Amino acid sequence: MRHVAALTVLFSHNFALNGLHEPVLRSWDTMGFFSVVVFFTISGYLMPISYNSSEGFIHFIIKRIRRLLPAIVICSFIMIFIVSPIFSNKSISSNNFIKESILLFIQHCAFIFNNPIGIFYDFKVPGAMNGSLWTIPIEIVCYLILATSLSFSNSYKTILVLLLLSLIGCLITIYNEVGFVFYGVPIKYLSMFGVAFSTGALLSMTKTKWHPYRYGILIISIIVILSAQTGLELNSICLAAAAFMVIFFGTNIKLSSKGSFDISYGIYIYAFPTQQIIINKVSDDFTTSLILSTIITIILATLSFLFVEKPFLDRNKSAGRKTNLPAEIST
């Protein structure tokens, strides 16, 4: 399910990077946006399980860092120190370029994703090195909020409060058109993706309660989405309804990833720069660029998983065995 979401983001971005309008679902938002909602929903569903398999707040955060950071470090190193010098209009021999590159790399390792000055200066979408990474700081904040809350009260009621706060945040930021950003985290999207994340977490902690009524809730969710009239409704309560639909279908195909070959994260972080280069330097034909970008991205994602992500994931699983916990939920 995560692979489908990651490839859908790639597909949606292929329109934008070709100078076309991204496909929009029901005058709501782009396919890429909904794919990110899927990611946040699944992540929210799995995080209470991961937290309860951890030895505490610090252990949980370490596991999250092991999952996200190694691949970002390698990807950012390639983008900043290899791709940027090739596709930038700045002199790479200047001291300023080297200093700026090092600072930028440190920022990326802290999940603050700024673009190198002059990158892709002659592309159809100039200056955008990796336009998918902006959602990662939001996900990290969701991890921190969830873990902090569960540290005080490990109850579904705690998650319900987080969901209500996210819904309130949506109503406030959307109605007032708030564009406030804090450390790379746009508050508007923190609220919106927070709805999906919190809904997934709440469904995870209350599965025995809602599962017998899942078909009825599914029908209600569909009605809620189809009857929505404004962006205020669509980007608040309808996100919770969409999140339920994700979990409904996801649990039927099992969200557990025991022994899986999961390259969805690699697809997500390598697709955008790959597409930028293919579209602007190889072929801007939509179909050709889509096929080439998909193939190259899958290759890069596979290498990332095998040689970067998997070794750290195996450490998490080893930690799970040491604490007599199932390895598949120790990630």
Coordinates of C-alpha atoms in Angstrom, one line a residue:
M1 CA 0.0 0.0 0.0
R2 CA 2.9 2.4 0.8
H3 CA 4.5 1.5 -2.5
V4 CA 1.3 2.5 -4.4
A5 CA 1.2 5.8 -2.5
A6 CA 4.9 6.5 -3.2
L7 CA 4.5 5.8 -6.9
T8 CA 1.4 7.9 -7.0
V9 CA 3.4 10.8 -5.7
L10 CA 5.9 10.2 -8.5
F11 CA 3.1 10.1 -11.0
S12 CA 1.5 13.3 -9.8
H13 CA 4.8 15.2 -9.7
N14 CA 5.5 14.2 -13.3
F15 CA 2.7 16.5 -14.3
A16 CA 4.0 19.4 -12.2
L17 CA 7.6 19.0 -13.3
N18 CA 6.5 18.9 -16.9
G19 CA 4.7 22.3 -16.5
L20 CA 1.3 20.6 -16.4
H21 CA -1.5 20.8 -13.8
E22 CA -1.4 17.9 -11.3
P23 CA -4.5 15.6 -11.3
V24 CA -7.0 16.8 -8.7
L25 CA -9.5 14.5 -7.1
R26 CA -13.0 15.9 -6.8
S27 CA -11.9 19.5 -6.8
W28 CA -10.3 18.7 -3.4
D29 CA -6.5 18.3 -3.8
T30 CA -3.9 16.6 -5.9
M31 CA -3.2 12.9 -6.1
G32 CA 0.2 13.6 -4.5
F33 CA -1.5 15.2 -1.5
F34 CA -3.8 12.2 -1.0
S35 CA -0.8 9.8 -1.3
V36 CA 0.9 11.7 1.5
V37 CA -2.4 11.4 3.5
V38 CA -2.1 7.6 3.0
F39 CA 1.5 7.7 4.3
F40 CA 0.5 9.7 7.5
T41 CA -2.5 7.4 8.1
I42 CA -0.5 4.2 7.9
S43 CA 2.3 5.7 10.0
G44 CA -0.2 6.8 12.6
Y45 CA -1.7 3.4 12.7
L46 CA 1.7 1.7 13.3
M47 CA 3.2 4.2 15.8
P48 CA 1.3 3.2 18.9
I49 CA 2.4 -0.4 18.3
S50 CA 6.0 0.8 17.9
Y51 CA 5.8 2.9 21.0
N52 CA 4.3 0.1 23.1
S53 CA 7.1 -2.2 21.9
S54 CA 9.7 0.4 23.0
E55 CA 11.4 0.7 26.3
G56 CA 10.3 4.3 26.6
F57 CA 10.2 7.7 24.9
I58 CA 13.9 7.8 24.1
H59 CA 14.0 4.3 22.7
F60 CA 11.0 5.1 20.5
I61 CA 12.6 8.2 19.1
I62 CA 15.9 6.4 18.5
K63 CA 14.0 3.8 16.4
R64 CA 12.3 6.6 14.4
I65 CA 15.7 8.3 13.7
R66 CA 17.2 5.0 12.6
R67 CA 14.3 4.6 10.2
L68 CA 14.4 8.1 8.7
L69 CA 17.9 9.6 9.0
P70 CA 20.3 7.2 7.3
A71 CA 18.6 7.3 4.0
I72 CA 18.3 11.1 4.2
V73 CA 22.0 11.5 5.0
I74 CA 23.0 9.5 1.9
C75 CA 20.4 11.1 -0.4
S76 CA 21.3 14.6 0.8
F77 CA 25.0 13.9 0.4
I78 CA 24.4 12.9 -3.2
M79 CA 22.1 15.8 -4.0
I80 CA 24.3 18.5 -2.4
F81 CA 27.8 17.3 -3.2
I82 CA 27.3 15.6 -6.5
V83 CA 24.1 16.7 -8.2
S84 CA 24.2 20.3 -7.1
P85 CA 27.7 21.1 -8.5
I86 CA 26.7 19.6 -11.8
F87 CA 23.4 21.4 -12.2
S88 CA 24.1 24.7 -10.5
N89 CA 25.0 28.1 -11.9
K90 CA 27.3 28.9 -9.0
S91 CA 31.1 28.4 -9.1
I92 CA 32.0 25.2 -7.2
S93 CA 35.5 26.3 -6.6
S94 CA 34.6 29.2 -4.4
N95 CA 34.9 29.0 -0.7
N96 CA 31.4 30.2 -0.2
F97 CA 30.0 27.3 -2.3
I98 CA 31.8 24.8 -0.2
K99 CA 30.8 26.5 3.1
E100 CA 27.2 26.8 1.9
S101 CA 27.1 23.1 0.9
I102 CA 28.4 21.9 4.2
L103 CA 25.9 24.1 6.1
L104 CA 23.1 22.9 3.9
F105 CA 24.1 19.2 4.4
I106 CA 24.1 19.7 8.2
Q107 CA 20.6 21.3 7.9
H108 CA 19.4 18.3 5.9
C109 CA 20.7 16.0 8.5
A110 CA 18.6 17.9 11.0
F111 CA 15.6 17.5 8.7
I112 CA 15.6 21.2 7.6
F113 CA 15.4 20.9 3.8
N114 CA 16.5 24.1 2.1
N115 CA 17.6 24.2 -1.6
P116 CA 21.1 25.0 -2.8
I117 CA 21.3 28.5 -4.4
G118 CA 21.3 28.2 -8.1
I119 CA 20.3 24.5 -8.3
F120 CA 18.4 23.5 -11.5
Y121 CA 18.5 27.1 -12.6
D122 CA 17.5 26.4 -16.2
F123 CA 14.9 23.7 -15.5
K124 CA 11.2 24.0 -16.0
V125 CA 10.8 24.2 -12.2
P126 CA 14.0 26.0 -11.2
G127 CA 15.5 26.0 -7.7
A128 CA 13.6 22.9 -6.5
M129 CA 16.0 20.1 -5.6
N130 CA 13.8 17.7 -3.8
G131 CA 10.2 19.0 -3.4
S132 CA 9.0 15.9 -1.6
L133 CA 11.0 16.2 1.6
W134 CA 9.0 19.0 3.2
T135 CA 6.5 16.5 4.7
I136 CA 9.2 14.7 6.7
P137 CA 9.6 17.4 9.4
I138 CA 5.8 17.2 9.8
E139 CA 6.0 13.5 10.3
I140 CA 8.8 13.9 12.9
V141 CA 6.7 16.4 14.8
C142 CA 3.8 13.9 14.8
Y143 CA 6.1 11.3 16.3
L144 CA 7.3 13.6 19.0
I145 CA 3.7 14.7 19.9
L146 CA 2.4 11.1 19.9
A147 CA 5.3 9.8 22.0
T148 CA 5.1 12.7 24.5
S149 CA 1.4 12.3 24.9
L150 CA 1.5 8.5 25.4
S151 CA 4.4 9.0 27.9
F152 CA 1.9 10.8 30.1
S153 CA -1.2 8.7 29.4
N154 CA -1.0 5.6 27.3
S155 CA -4.7 5.6 26.4
Y156 CA -6.9 6.0 23.3
K157 CA -8.4 9.1 25.0
T158 CA -5.0 10.8 24.7
I159 CA -5.0 10.2 20.9
L160 CA -8.6 11.4 20.7
V161 CA -7.6 14.7 22.2
L162 CA -4.8 15.0 19.6
L163 CA -7.3 14.3 16.9
L164 CA -9.6 17.0 18.2
L165 CA -6.8 19.5 18.5
S166 CA -5.7 18.7 14.9
L167 CA -9.3 19.3 13.7
I168 CA -9.4 22.6 15.5
G169 CA -6.1 23.5 14.0
C170 CA -7.4 22.8 10.5
L171 CA -10.5 24.9 11.1
I172 CA -8.4 27.8 12.4
T173 CA -5.5 27.7 9.9
I174 CA -7.7 27.1 6.8
Y175 CA -10.4 29.7 7.7
N176 CA -7.8 32.3 8.5
E177 CA -5.4 31.3 5.8
V178 CA -2.5 30.9 8.2
G179 CA 0.8 30.3 6.5
F180 CA 3.0 30.1 9.6
V181 CA 6.1 27.9 9.4
F182 CA 8.2 26.9 12.3
Y183 CA 11.6 25.0 11.7
G184 CA 10.4 23.9 8.3
V185 CA 7.0 22.7 9.6
P186 CA 4.0 24.5 8.1
I187 CA 1.4 24.7 10.8
K188 CA -1.5 24.4 8.4
Y189 CA -0.3 21.1 7.0
L190 CA 0.8 19.9 10.5
S191 CA -2.9 20.2 11.4
M192 CA -4.2 18.5 8.2
F193 CA -1.7 15.6 8.2
G194 CA -2.1 15.5 12.0
V195 CA -5.8 14.6 11.4
A196 CA -4.7 11.6 9.3
F197 CA -2.0 10.6 11.6
S198 CA -4.1 10.9 14.8
T199 CA -7.0 9.0 13.1
G200 CA -4.7 6.2 12.2
A201 CA -3.3 6.0 15.8
L202 CA -6.8 6.2 17.3
L203 CA -8.0 3.3 15.0
S204 CA -4.9 1.3 16.0
M205 CA -5.6 1.7 19.7
T206 CA -9.4 1.0 19.4
K207 CA -9.5 -1.7 16.7
T208 CA -11.5 -4.2 18.8
K209 CA -14.2 -1.5 19.4
W210 CA -14.7 -0.3 15.8
H211 CA -13.8 -3.4 13.8
P212 CA -17.2 -5.1 14.2
Y213 CA -18.9 -2.0 12.8
R214 CA -16.3 -1.3 10.1
Y215 CA -18.7 -1.6 7.1
G216 CA -21.1 0.9 8.6
I217 CA -18.3 3.3 9.4
L218 CA -17.0 2.9 5.8
I219 CA -20.4 3.9 4.4
I220 CA -20.6 6.9 6.8
S221 CA -17.1 7.9 5.7
I222 CA -18.0 7.8 2.0
I223 CA -21.1 9.9 2.7
V224 CA -19.2 12.5 4.7
I225 CA -16.7 12.9 1.8
L226 CA -19.3 13.0 -1.0
S227 CA -21.5 15.4 0.8
A228 CA -18.8 17.9 1.7
Q229 CA -19.2 21.3 0.0
T230 CA -16.2 23.5 0.9
G231 CA -12.5 23.2 1.4
L232 CA -13.0 23.8 5.1
E233 CA -15.0 20.5 5.4
L234 CA -12.8 18.6 2.9
N235 CA -9.5 19.5 4.7
S236 CA -10.7 18.7 8.2
I237 CA -13.4 16.1 8.9
C238 CA -13.1 14.5 5.5
L239 CA -9.4 13.8 6.1
A240 CA -10.5 11.7 9.1
A241 CA -13.0 9.9 6.9
A242 CA -10.4 9.3 4.2
A243 CA -8.0 8.0 6.9
F244 CA -10.6 5.5 8.0
M245 CA -10.9 4.3 4.5
V246 CA -7.2 3.8 4.2
I247 CA -7.1 1.7 7.4
F248 CA -10.2 -0.2 6.4
F249 CA -8.6 -1.4 3.1
G250 CA -5.1 -1.5 4.6
T251 CA -6.0 -3.9 7.4
N252 CA -7.6 -6.2 4.9
I253 CA -4.2 -6.5 3.1
K254 CA -2.2 -6.4 6.4
L255 CA -0.2 -3.3 7.4
S256 CA 2.4 -5.4 9.1
S257 CA 5.8 -5.4 7.3
K258 CA 7.4 -8.5 8.7
G259 CA 10.1 -9.7 6.4
S260 CA 9.0 -7.2 3.7
F261 CA 11.0 -5.6 1.0
D262 CA 9.8 -2.0 1.6
I263 CA 11.4 0.5 -0.8
S264 CA 8.6 3.1 -0.5
Y265 CA 10.7 5.5 1.5
G266 CA 13.5 5.4 -1.0
I267 CA 11.0 6.0 -3.8
Y268 CA 9.7 9.0 -2.0
I269 CA 13.0 10.7 -1.4
Y270 CA 14.7 9.9 -4.7
A271 CA 11.8 10.4 -7.2
F272 CA 11.6 14.2 -7.3
P273 CA 15.3 14.9 -8.1
T274 CA 15.4 12.0 -10.5
Q275 CA 12.3 13.4 -12.3
Q276 CA 13.8 16.8 -12.5
I277 CA 16.9 15.6 -14.2
I278 CA 15.1 13.2 -16.6
I279 CA 12.5 15.7 -17.7
N280 CA 14.9 18.6 -18.2
K281 CA 18.0 16.7 -19.5
V282 CA 16.8 13.5 -21.1
S283 CA 13.2 13.8 -22.3
D284 CA 10.2 16.0 -21.5
D285 CA 7.8 13.6 -23.2
F286 CA 5.4 12.8 -20.4
T287 CA 5.2 9.0 -20.9
T288 CA 9.0 8.6 -21.6
S289 CA 10.0 10.7 -18.6
L290 CA 7.5 8.9 -16.4
I291 CA 8.9 5.4 -17.4
L292 CA 12.5 6.4 -17.1
S293 CA 12.1 8.2 -13.8
T294 CA 10.1 5.3 -12.4
I295 CA 12.8 2.7 -13.4
I296 CA 15.7 4.8 -12.1
T297 CA 13.9 5.7 -8.9
I298 CA 13.1 2.1 -8.1
I299 CA 16.7 1.1 -8.7
L300 CA 17.9 3.9 -6.3
A301 CA 15.3 3.0 -3.8
T302 CA 16.3 -0.6 -3.9
L303 CA 19.9 0.2 -3.3
S304 CA 19.0 2.6 -0.5
F305 CA 16.9 -0.1 1.2
L306 CA 19.4 -2.9 0.9
F307 CA 22.6 -1.0 1.8
V308 CA 21.4 1.9 3.9
E309 CA 18.0 1.4 5.5
K310 CA 17.9 -2.3 6.1
P311 CA 21.0 -2.5 8.2
F312 CA 19.5 0.0 10.6
L313 CA 16.1 -1.7 10.5
D314 CA 17.8 -4.9 11.4
R315 CA 19.2 -3.2 14.5
N316 CA 15.7 -2.2 15.5
K317 CA 14.5 -5.8 15.1
S318 CA 17.4 -7.1 17.2
A319 CA 16.4 -4.6 19.9
G320 CA 12.9 -6.0 19.7
R321 CA 14.1 -9.5 20.2
K322 CA 16.3 -8.4 23.2
T323 CA 13.2 -7.1 24.9
N324 CA 11.2 -10.3 24.0
L325 CA 9.0 -8.3 21.6
P326 CA 7.9 -9.4 18.1
A327 CA 10.5 -8.2 15.6
E328 CA 7.9 -7.1 13.1
I329 CA 6.6 -4.4 15.5
S330 CA 10.0 -3.3 16.8
T331 CA 10.4 -1.0 13.8

